[in-house]
CSV table of C-alpha atoms and ligand atoms in Angstrom, one decimal:
chain,number,residue,atom,x,y,z
A,1,MET,CA,0.0,0.1,-0.1
A,2,ASN,CA,1.6,3.3,-1.1
A,3,ILE,CA,1.4,6.3,0.9
A,4,ASP,CA,0.1,9.5,-0.6
A,5,TYR,CA,2.3,12.3,0.9
A,6,ALA,CA,0.5,15.3,-0.7
A,7,ALA,CA,-2.8,14.0,0.7
A,8,ARG,CA,-1.3,13.6,3.9
A,9,ARG,CA,0.2,17.1,3.9
A,10,ALA,CA,-3.2,18.4,3.0
A,11,ARG,CA,-4.8,16.5,5.8
A,12,LEU,CA,-2.3,17.6,8.3
A,13,ALA,CA,-2.2,21.2,7.8
A,14,PRO,CA,-5.1,22.3,9.5
A,15,GLN,CA,-3.9,20.2,12.5
A,16,LEU,CA,-0.9,22.2,13.1
A,17,GLY,CA,-2.6,25.0,14.7
A,18,LEU,CA,-1.0,27.4,12.3
A,19,THR,CA,-2.5,31.1,11.4
A,20,ASP,CA,-0.3,33.3,9.3
A,21,GLU,CA,3.3,31.8,9.9
A,22,VAL,CA,5.6,30.1,7.6
A,23,LEU,CA,6.5,26.7,8.6
A,24,LEU,CA,9.8,25.0,7.4
A,25,VAL,CA,10.9,21.6,7.6
A,26,GLY,CA,14.3,20.5,6.9
A,27,ALA,CA,15.5,16.9,6.3
A,28,GLY,CA,19.1,17.7,7.3
A,29,SER,CA,22.6,17.0,6.1
A,30,PRO,CA,25.1,14.2,6.3
A,31,ILE,CA,27.4,14.2,9.2
A,32,PRO,CA,31.1,13.8,8.1
A,33,ARG,CA,33.4,11.3,9.8
A,34,PRO,CA,36.0,13.4,11.7
A,35,GLU,CA,38.8,11.3,10.5
A,36,LEU,CA,37.9,11.0,6.8
A,37,SER,CA,36.7,14.1,5.5
A,38,GLU,CA,35.3,12.9,2.2
A,39,GLN,CA,33.1,10.2,3.9
A,40,HIS,CA,29.8,10.7,5.9
A,41,LEU,CA,27.8,8.9,8.3
A,42,ALA,CA,24.8,7.3,6.5
A,43,PHE,CA,22.5,9.9,6.0
A,44,ILE,CA,18.9,9.7,7.5
A,45,ALA,CA,16.5,12.4,6.7
A,46,HIS,CA,14.7,14.0,10.0
A,47,GLN,CA,11.9,11.9,10.7
A,48,GLU,CA,9.4,15.0,10.5
A,49,TYR,CA,10.7,15.7,7.1
A,50,PHE,CA,10.2,12.3,6.0
A,51,TYR,CA,6.7,11.9,7.6
A,52,LEU,CA,5.7,14.9,5.3
A,53,THR,CA,7.5,13.8,2.2
A,54,GLY,CA,8.5,10.1,2.1
A,55,HIS,CA,12.0,11.3,0.8
A,56,ALA,CA,14.6,9.2,2.6
A,57,GLU,CA,17.6,10.6,0.6
A,58,ALA,CA,16.8,14.4,0.1
A,59,ILE,CA,20.1,15.7,1.6
A,60,GLY,CA,19.3,19.3,2.6
A,61,GLY,CA,15.6,18.9,1.3
A,62,ILE,CA,13.1,21.3,2.8
A,63,VAL,CA,9.3,21.1,2.7
A,64,VAL,CA,7.4,24.5,3.4
A,65,TYR,CA,4.0,25.5,4.3
A,66,ASP,CA,2.7,29.1,3.9
A,67,ALA,CA,-0.3,29.2,6.3
A,68,LYS,CA,-1.8,32.3,4.7
A,69,GLU,CA,-1.6,30.8,1.3
A,70,LYS,CA,-2.5,27.5,2.7
A,71,LYS,CA,0.0,25.8,0.4
A,72,TRP,CA,2.7,23.3,0.6
A,73,THR,CA,6.0,23.1,-1.5
A,74,SER,CA,8.6,20.9,-1.5
A,75,PHE,CA,12.2,21.9,-2.3
A,76,VAL,CA,14.6,19.2,-3.2
A,77,PRO,CA,18.3,19.0,-4.0
A,78,ALA,CA,19.3,19.0,-7.8
A,79,VAL,CA,21.0,15.7,-8.2
A,80,THR,CA,24.5,16.1,-9.6
A,81,GLU,CA,26.3,14.0,-12.0
A,82,GLU,CA,28.4,12.8,-9.4
A,83,GLN,CA,25.5,11.5,-7.4
A,84,ARG,CA,24.1,9.8,-10.3
A,85,VAL,CA,27.2,8.1,-11.0
A,86,TRP,CA,28.7,7.0,-7.4
A,87,ASP,CA,25.4,6.8,-5.6
A,88,GLY,CA,22.9,5.7,-8.5
A,89,ALA,CA,20.9,8.8,-7.3
A,90,GLU,CA,17.7,9.9,-9.3
A,91,GLN,CA,16.1,13.5,-9.4
A,92,LEU,CA,13.3,13.8,-6.7
A,93,PRO,CA,10.1,15.6,-7.7
A,94,GLY,CA,9.6,19.1,-6.6
A,95,GLU,CA,11.1,22.8,-6.7
A,96,VAL,CA,14.8,22.8,-7.0
A,97,LEU,CA,16.5,23.7,-3.5
A,98,GLY,CA,17.9,26.8,-5.3
A,99,LYS,CA,14.6,28.6,-5.2
A,100,PHE,CA,14.3,28.2,-1.6
A,101,ASP,CA,16.1,31.4,-0.5
A,102,GLY,CA,13.9,33.5,-2.9
A,103,TRP,CA,10.8,31.8,-1.6
A,104,LEU,CA,11.6,32.8,2.1
A,105,ALA,CA,12.9,36.3,1.0
A,106,ALA,CA,9.4,37.0,-0.4
A,107,ARG,CA,8.0,36.5,3.2
A,108,ARG,CA,10.4,38.4,4.9
A,109,GLY,CA,9.0,39.6,8.5
A,110,ARG,CA,6.7,36.6,8.7
A,111,ARG,CA,6.8,34.3,12.0
A,112,ILE,CA,8.7,31.1,11.2
A,113,ALA,CA,8.2,27.8,13.1
A,114,MET,CA,10.8,25.6,12.0
A,115,LEU,CA,10.8,21.7,12.3
A,116,GLY,CA,13.1,18.9,11.3
A,117,ALA,CA,16.6,19.9,11.1
A,118,PRO,CA,17.2,23.3,11.8
A,119,LEU,CA,18.2,25.4,8.8
A,120,PRO,CA,21.5,27.4,9.2
A,121,GLY,CA,21.0,31.2,9.3
A,122,VAL,CA,17.3,31.1,9.7
A,123,ALA,CA,16.0,32.7,12.9
A,124,ALA,CA,12.6,30.9,14.1
A,125,ASP,CA,10.2,31.5,16.7
A,126,ALA,CA,11.1,29.1,19.3
A,127,ALA,CA,7.8,29.0,21.3
A,128,ARG,CA,5.6,28.5,18.0
A,129,THR,CA,8.1,26.0,16.7
A,130,ALA,CA,7.7,23.8,20.1
A,131,GLU,CA,4.1,24.3,19.8
A,132,VAL,CA,3.8,23.2,16.2
A,133,ARG,CA,6.2,20.3,16.9
A,134,GLU,CA,3.9,19.1,19.6
A,135,ALA,CA,0.8,19.4,17.2
A,136,LEU,CA,2.6,17.5,14.5
A,137,LYS,CA,3.6,14.8,16.8
A,138,HIS,CA,0.2,14.5,18.3
A,139,ALA,CA,-1.3,14.3,14.6
A,140,ARG,CA,1.2,11.5,13.6
A,141,ARG,CA,0.5,9.4,16.6
A,142,PRO,CA,-2.5,7.3,15.1
A,143,LYS,CA,-0.9,5.1,12.1
A,144,GLU,CA,-2.5,5.2,8.9
A,145,PRO,CA,-3.2,1.9,7.1
A,146,GLY,CA,-0.3,2.2,4.9
A,147,GLU,CA,1.9,2.6,7.9
A,148,LEU,CA,0.4,-0.5,9.7
A,149,ALA,CA,0.8,-2.2,6.6
A,150,ILE,CA,4.6,-1.7,6.6
A,151,LEU,CA,4.7,-2.4,10.3
A,152,ARG,CA,3.2,-5.9,9.7
A,153,ARG,CA,5.7,-6.6,6.9
A,154,GLY,CA,8.5,-5.5,9.3
A,155,ALA,CA,7.0,-7.8,12.1
A,156,GLN,CA,7.1,-10.8,9.8
A,157,ALA,CA,10.8,-10.2,8.8
A,158,THR,CA,11.5,-9.9,12.5
A,159,ALA,CA,9.8,-13.2,13.2
A,160,GLU,CA,11.9,-14.9,10.6
A,161,GLY,CA,15.1,-13.5,12.4
A,162,TYR,CA,13.8,-14.9,15.7
A,163,ALA,CA,13.0,-18.1,14.2
A,164,ALA,CA,16.7,-18.6,12.6
A,165,VAL,CA,18.2,-17.8,15.9
A,166,GLN,CA,16.7,-20.5,17.8
A,167,PRO,CA,19.3,-23.3,16.9
A,168,PHE,CA,21.9,-21.2,18.4
A,169,LEU,CA,20.5,-20.8,21.9
A,170,ARG,CA,23.1,-23.0,23.6
A,171,PRO,CA,26.1,-23.2,25.6
A,172,GLY,CA,29.5,-22.1,23.7
A,173,VAL,CA,27.5,-20.0,21.1
A,174,SER,CA,28.7,-16.4,21.1
A,175,GLU,CA,26.5,-13.3,21.2
A,176,ARG,CA,27.9,-12.4,17.9
A,177,ARG,CA,26.9,-15.5,16.3
A,178,MET,CA,23.3,-15.2,17.3
A,179,GLN,CA,23.3,-11.6,16.1
A,180,ILE,CA,24.3,-12.6,12.7
A,181,GLU,CA,21.8,-15.5,12.7
A,182,LEU,CA,19.1,-13.2,13.9
A,183,GLU,CA,20.0,-10.2,11.3
A,184,ALA,CA,20.4,-12.7,8.4
A,185,GLY,CA,16.8,-13.8,9.1
A,186,PHE,CA,15.7,-10.3,9.4
A,187,PHE,CA,17.1,-9.4,5.9
A,188,ARG,CA,15.8,-12.8,4.5
A,189,GLY,CA,12.6,-11.9,5.6
A,190,GLY,CA,12.5,-8.6,3.9
A,191,ALA,CA,14.0,-6.0,6.3
A,192,ASP,CA,16.1,-3.4,4.8
A,193,GLU,CA,18.1,-2.4,7.9
A,194,THR,CA,18.0,-3.5,11.6
A,195,GLY,CA,15.8,-1.2,13.3
A,196,TYR,CA,18.3,-0.3,16.0
A,197,HIS,CA,21.6,-1.7,17.2
A,198,SER,CA,20.6,-5.5,18.0
A,199,ILE,CA,21.0,-6.2,21.7
A,200,VAL,CA,21.9,-9.7,22.5
A,201,GLY,CA,23.1,-10.5,26.2
A,202,VAL,CA,24.1,-13.9,27.7
A,203,GLY,CA,24.3,-14.4,31.5
A,204,ALA,CA,24.7,-11.2,33.7
A,205,GLN,CA,24.9,-9.3,30.3
A,206,SER,CA,21.0,-10.1,29.8
A,207,ALA,CA,20.6,-7.1,32.4
A,208,VAL,CA,22.4,-4.5,30.5
A,209,PHE,CA,19.5,-2.6,28.6
A,210,HIS,CA,21.6,-1.3,25.7
A,211,GLY,CA,24.6,-3.7,25.7
A,212,SER,CA,26.1,-4.5,22.4
A,213,PRO,CA,26.6,-8.0,21.5
A,214,SER,CA,30.4,-9.3,21.7
A,215,THR,CA,32.2,-12.4,21.3
A,216,ARG,CA,31.1,-13.4,24.8
A,217,ARG,CA,29.6,-16.9,24.7
A,218,VAL,CA,27.0,-18.6,26.8
A,219,ALA,CA,29.1,-20.1,29.5
A,220,LYS,CA,26.7,-22.9,30.6
A,221,GLU,CA,23.3,-24.6,30.6
A,222,GLY,CA,20.9,-22.4,32.5
A,223,ASP,CA,22.3,-19.0,31.4
A,224,PHE,CA,19.7,-16.4,30.3
A,225,ILE,CA,20.1,-15.1,26.8
A,226,LEU,CA,18.2,-11.9,26.2
A,227,ILE,CA,17.7,-10.6,22.6
A,228,ASP,CA,16.2,-7.2,21.9
A,229,ALA,CA,16.0,-6.5,18.2
A,230,GLY,CA,14.0,-6.0,15.1
A,231,GLY,CA,14.0,-5.3,11.5
A,232,GLN,CA,13.4,-2.0,9.6
A,233,THR,CA,11.2,-1.8,6.6
A,234,ASP,CA,10.7,1.5,4.7
A,235,ARG,CA,12.0,3.3,8.0
A,236,TYR,CA,9.5,1.6,10.1
A,237,VAL,CA,10.8,-0.2,13.0
A,238,THR,CA,10.0,-3.3,15.0
A,239,ASP,CA,11.2,-3.7,18.4
A,240,VAL,CA,10.8,-7.0,20.0
A,241,THR,CA,12.3,-8.7,23.2
A,242,ARG,CA,12.6,-12.5,24.0
A,243,THR,CA,14.3,-14.0,26.9
A,244,TYR,CA,15.7,-17.5,26.8
A,245,VAL,CA,17.5,-20.0,28.8
A,246,ALA,CA,20.2,-22.0,27.3
A,247,GLY,CA,18.9,-25.7,28.1
A,248,LYS,CA,17.0,-26.3,30.9
A,249,PRO,CA,15.8,-23.4,33.1
A,250,GLY,CA,16.3,-23.5,37.0
A,251,ALA,CA,13.1,-23.2,39.3
A,252,PHE,CA,14.0,-19.7,40.0
A,253,GLN,CA,14.5,-18.7,36.5
A,254,ARG,CA,11.2,-20.3,35.5
A,255,ASP,CA,9.5,-18.3,38.5
A,256,LEU,CA,11.0,-15.1,37.4
A,257,TYR,CA,9.9,-15.6,33.9
A,258,ALA,CA,6.5,-16.6,34.8
A,259,VAL,CA,6.2,-13.2,36.9
A,260,VAL,CA,7.3,-11.1,33.9
A,261,GLN,CA,5.1,-13.0,31.4
A,262,ASN,CA,2.1,-12.6,33.8
A,263,ALA,CA,2.8,-8.9,34.0
A,264,PHE,CA,3.3,-8.6,30.2
A,265,ARG,CA,0.0,-10.4,29.5
A,266,ARG,CA,-2.0,-8.2,31.7
A,267,ALA,CA,-0.4,-5.0,30.5
A,268,CYS,CA,-1.2,-6.0,26.9
A,269,ALA,CA,-4.7,-6.5,27.9
A,270,ARG,CA,-4.8,-3.1,29.5
A,271,CYS,CA,-4.1,-1.5,26.0
A,272,ARG,CA,-7.3,-0.3,25.3
A,273,PRO,CA,-8.6,3.0,24.0
A,274,GLY,CA,-8.9,5.5,26.5
A,275,ALA,CA,-6.5,4.1,28.8
A,276,GLU,CA,-3.7,6.3,30.5
A,277,TRP,CA,-0.4,4.7,29.7
A,278,LYS,CA,1.0,5.9,33.1
A,279,ASP,CA,-1.8,3.8,34.9
A,280,ILE,CA,-0.8,0.9,32.6
A,281,HIS,CA,2.9,1.3,33.7
A,282,LEU,CA,1.9,1.5,37.3
A,283,ALA,CA,-0.3,-1.4,37.3
A,284,ALA,CA,2.6,-3.6,35.7
A,285,ALA,CA,5.0,-2.4,38.3
A,286,VAL,CA,2.4,-3.4,40.9
A,287,ASP,CA,2.1,-7.0,39.1
A,288,LEU,CA,5.8,-7.3,39.0
A,289,MET,CA,6.2,-6.3,42.8
A,290,ALA,CA,3.3,-8.9,43.5
A,291,GLY,CA,5.6,-11.5,41.9
A,292,LEU,CA,8.8,-10.7,43.5
A,293,VAL,CA,7.0,-10.8,46.8
A,294,SER,CA,5.8,-14.3,46.1
A,295,LEU,CA,9.1,-15.4,45.2
A,296,GLY,CA,10.6,-14.0,48.5
A,297,VAL,CA,12.6,-11.3,47.0
A,298,MET,CA,10.7,-8.3,48.3
A,299,LYS,CA,8.7,-7.8,51.3
A,300,GLY,CA,5.4,-5.9,51.8
A,301,LYS,CA,2.4,-5.1,49.8
A,302,ALA,CA,3.1,-4.5,46.1
A,303,GLU,CA,1.1,-1.2,45.9
A,304,SER,CA,3.0,0.3,48.9
A,305,LEU,CA,6.3,-1.0,47.3
A,306,VAL,CA,5.5,0.8,44.3
A,307,GLU,CA,4.1,4.0,46.1
A,308,GLN,CA,7.7,4.2,47.6
A,309,ASP,CA,9.3,3.7,44.1
A,310,ALA,CA,11.1,0.4,45.3
A,311,HIS,CA,9.9,-1.2,41.8
A,312,THR,CA,12.7,0.8,40.1
A,313,LEU,CA,15.3,-1.3,42.1
A,314,PHE,CA,14.3,-4.5,39.7
A,315,PHE,CA,12.2,-2.7,37.0
A,316,PRO,CA,14.1,0.7,36.5
A,317,HIS,CA,12.6,1.6,33.0
A,318,GLY,CA,9.1,2.4,31.5
A,319,LEU,CA,6.9,-0.1,30.2
A,320,GLY,CA,7.2,0.9,26.8
A,321,HIS,CA,6.9,3.6,24.1
A,322,MET,CA,5.4,4.5,20.8
A,323,VAL,CA,7.1,2.8,17.9
A,324,GLY,CA,7.0,3.2,14.1
A,325,LEU,CA,8.9,5.8,12.3
A,326,GLY,CA,12.0,4.8,14.1
A,327,VAL,CA,12.4,3.0,17.3
A,328,ARG,CA,11.2,5.9,19.4
A,329,ASP,CA,8.3,7.3,17.5
A,330,ALA,CA,5.8,10.2,18.4
A,331,GLY,CA,6.2,9.9,22.3
A,332,GLY,CA,5.9,12.5,24.7
A,333,VAL,CA,3.0,14.1,26.8
A,334,GLU,CA,-0.8,14.4,25.9
A,335,PRO,CA,-1.5,17.9,24.8
A,336,GLY,CA,-1.7,20.3,27.3
A,337,ARG,CA,0.1,18.3,30.0
A,338,THR,CA,3.5,19.0,31.4
A,339,LYS,CA,5.8,16.2,32.5
A,340,ASP,CA,4.2,14.2,35.4
A,341,PRO,CA,6.5,15.0,38.7
A,342,ARG,CA,5.9,11.8,40.4
A,343,PRO,CA,9.3,9.8,41.0
A,344,SER,CA,7.7,6.5,40.0
A,345,LEU,CA,7.0,7.9,36.4
A,346,ARG,CA,10.4,9.4,36.0
A,347,SER,CA,11.5,6.9,33.4
A,348,LEU,CA,8.3,7.0,31.3
A,349,ARG,CA,8.8,7.9,27.6
A,350,MET,CA,5.3,8.9,27.1
A,351,ASP,CA,2.3,10.1,29.1
A,352,LEU,CA,-0.6,9.6,26.6
A,353,ILE,CA,-4.1,8.5,26.6
A,354,LEU,CA,-4.2,5.4,24.1
A,355,ARG,CA,-6.2,5.9,21.1
A,356,PRO,CA,-7.0,3.5,18.1
A,357,GLY,CA,-4.2,3.4,15.6
A,358,TYR,CA,-1.4,4.1,18.3
A,359,VAL,CA,1.4,1.5,18.1
A,360,VAL,CA,3.3,0.9,21.3
A,361,THR,CA,5.7,-1.5,22.9
A,362,VAL,CA,4.8,-3.1,25.9
A,363,GLU,CA,8.1,-4.3,27.6
A,364,PRO,CA,8.0,-5.1,31.3
A,365,GLY,CA,11.1,-6.9,33.0
A,366,LEU,CA,13.0,-7.7,36.0
A,367,TYR,CA,16.6,-7.6,36.3
A,368,PHE,CA,19.4,-8.1,39.0
A,369,ILE,CA,21.5,-5.1,38.2
A,370,PRO,CA,24.6,-5.0,40.4
A,371,ALA,CA,25.0,-1.0,40.0
A,372,LEU,CA,21.5,-0.6,41.6
A,373,LEU,CA,21.6,-3.5,44.1
A,374,ASN,CA,24.9,-2.9,45.3
A,375,ASP,CA,24.3,0.9,45.9
A,376,PRO,CA,24.5,1.5,49.7
A,377,LYS,CA,22.0,4.4,49.4
A,378,ARG,CA,19.5,2.3,48.0
A,379,ARG,CA,20.2,-0.7,50.3
A,380,ALA,CA,19.5,1.6,53.2
A,381,GLN,CA,16.5,3.4,51.8
A,382,TYR,CA,14.8,0.2,50.8
A,383,ARG,CA,16.1,-1.8,53.9
A,384,ASP,CA,12.7,-3.0,54.8
A,385,CYS,CA,11.3,-3.7,51.2
A,386,VAL,CA,14.0,-6.3,49.9
A,387,ASN,CA,15.4,-9.6,51.1
A,388,TRP,CA,18.6,-8.4,50.5
A,389,ASP,CA,20.4,-11.9,51.1
A,390,VAL,CA,18.0,-13.3,48.7
A,391,ALA,CA,18.5,-10.5,46.1
A,392,GLY,CA,22.5,-11.0,46.5
A,393,ARG,CA,22.4,-14.4,45.6
A,394,HIS,CA,20.9,-13.7,42.2
A,395,LEU,CA,23.3,-11.0,41.4
A,396,GLY,CA,24.9,-12.2,38.3
A,397,LEU,CA,21.7,-13.9,36.9
A,398,GLY,CA,20.7,-11.1,34.5
A,399,GLY,CA,17.3,-10.3,33.9
A,400,VAL,CA,14.1,-11.1,31.9
A,401,ARG,CA,12.3,-8.9,29.6
A,402,LEU,CA,9.4,-9.5,27.1
A,403,GLU,CA,8.4,-6.9,24.5
A,404,ASP,CA,5.9,-6.8,21.8
A,405,ASN,CA,4.3,-4.3,19.4
A,406,LEU,CA,0.7,-3.6,20.0
A,407,VAL,CA,-1.9,-1.6,17.7
A,408,ILE,CA,-4.5,0.1,19.8
A,409,THR,CA,-7.9,-0.8,18.2
A,410,GLU,CA,-11.5,-0.1,19.2
A,411,GLY,CA,-11.2,-3.3,21.2
A,412,GLU,CA,-8.6,-5.9,22.0
A,413,PRO,CA,-5.3,-4.6,20.8
A,414,GLU,CA,-3.7,-6.3,17.7
A,415,ASN,CA,-0.3,-7.8,18.5
A,416,LEU,CA,1.7,-7.3,15.6
A,417,THR,CA,4.4,-9.3,16.8
A,418,ALA,CA,2.6,-12.2,18.4
A,419,ALA,CA,4.0,-14.8,16.0
A,420,ILE,CA,7.3,-14.6,17.7
A,421,PRO,CA,6.8,-17.4,20.6
A,422,LEU,CA,7.5,-16.3,23.9
A,423,GLY,CA,10.9,-18.0,25.2
A,424,LEU,CA,10.1,-20.4,28.0
B,501,LIG,N1,15.2,-1.7,21.8
B,501,LIG,C1,15.4,-0.8,22.8
B,501,LIG,C2,14.2,-0.5,23.5
B,501,LIG,O1,13.5,-1.6,23.7
B,501,LIG,O2,13.6,0.4,23.7
B,502,MN,MN1,13.4,-3.2,22.5
B,503,MN,MN1,11.3,-0.9,23.1
C-alpha cells in the first residue's frame, strides 16, 4: 500500500494550529566522519521531514507551508552527475532547492516555525516551533493503514530472524553468532535495515539494557539469553524482546519468567482506547512487585512498594514507548500536559491516553543489576522492602524482559509481533 504524501500534508495542515506563519521543515545534512573528511555517516532524513515527504535521501531538502496561502511546497536537491554516478541517485520531484532562498525572502518579516533539522542562518520563533512540533507529533500518533501495512511486513521479517536464531541458543555460542543469525533472518525476511543496534546479552549481560553483542559466549546450561532486536522496513521499526534460557531453566528462572510473563499479558490486555499509559505502567509495576513478593525477593504489599518507588530496583525502565517511524516514534506527553513529576513515573517515555491506531511497545522486565542492588544508598532506603540476602544470591543472573508491538484498536489490541513465540 503506497502512502500519498501530498494527501497526508493536505490533511495535516489544519491540525498544526498555524494561522499566518511560515513553516519550514528540513531534512538535514550528512554528518562527516571526523577522520575522513570525504566520508559521511549514513544519511537519515529527519523523521518529521520524512513523514511529510517520504523522501529518505533528500540531503538538504526542505518542505514548507505558507499558512496564509494554505500551500505546501517541497524543495529538493538538484541531483548532480557525481551523485548519479557514485550513488545511483535520481532526481526527486519538487522545486529545486536553489529557489528556497527567494521563496523565504518573499515572506520576510513573517513568523517562522522550523521543524525537522534546523536550517542554518534562519531565525525561527522558538515558542511557536515548540507548539507546532507538539501538534505534528500528536497528529502523527495514530498510524494510517499504509503505515500499519509496513509495520506488519516488518514484524514478519523480525519473526524470521527470531526463528533463525533458535538453534543457536545454547552453551558455547557467542552473542555475535546469535546476532549474525538473527539479523540474517531479518534481511531474508524482507527487512532493509536493522531497526536499531541489536541487543544480545548472555548471563549477567542480559540485564544490560543497551548492551552490544560481543564475542562473549553462553558459559553454561541454564544461562539467560536476552535478545532485543527488530527489522526496519521503509524506515518503520519493529522492536521485540525475548528472553531464553540455554538448556533447562532453573526453578527460580522459571518463576521469575512467569512473573514477567504475567505482568506482560496483563499489561497487553490493558492497552485499550482511553487508557492512561501511566496507569498501565504503574499497574504492571504492581504486578511485578506482587510476583517478587511471592518469590521472597521483596517484602510488603505490592502497591505500597510501588508507592515507595521500590520497583525501580528491579524494573528501572518504563513499560514501553511508541514505535513506528524509528524505534522511538512520537512519544511525549498528552497535549496540554506537562511532565508528571511523580518519581515513580520518571523513566516513562510517554504520558498519553491510548487511542486507536497508536502503536506501542509493551516491555516489562525484572533484572538483578549490580549497579543498583549494590548501591549503599538504595540498600539503606529500601532496607525493609527487599530480602537483601535473597536478592544478593541472584546477582549475576541477569534479567528477563518480554516486548511486543501492539496496535490500539477499538477493541482488543492487535499484537503485531505475536507470531514470535515467547521464550520459555
Ligand atoms: N530496543 C530498545 C528498546 O526496547 O527501547
Ligand atoms: Mn526493545
Ligand atoms: Mn522498546
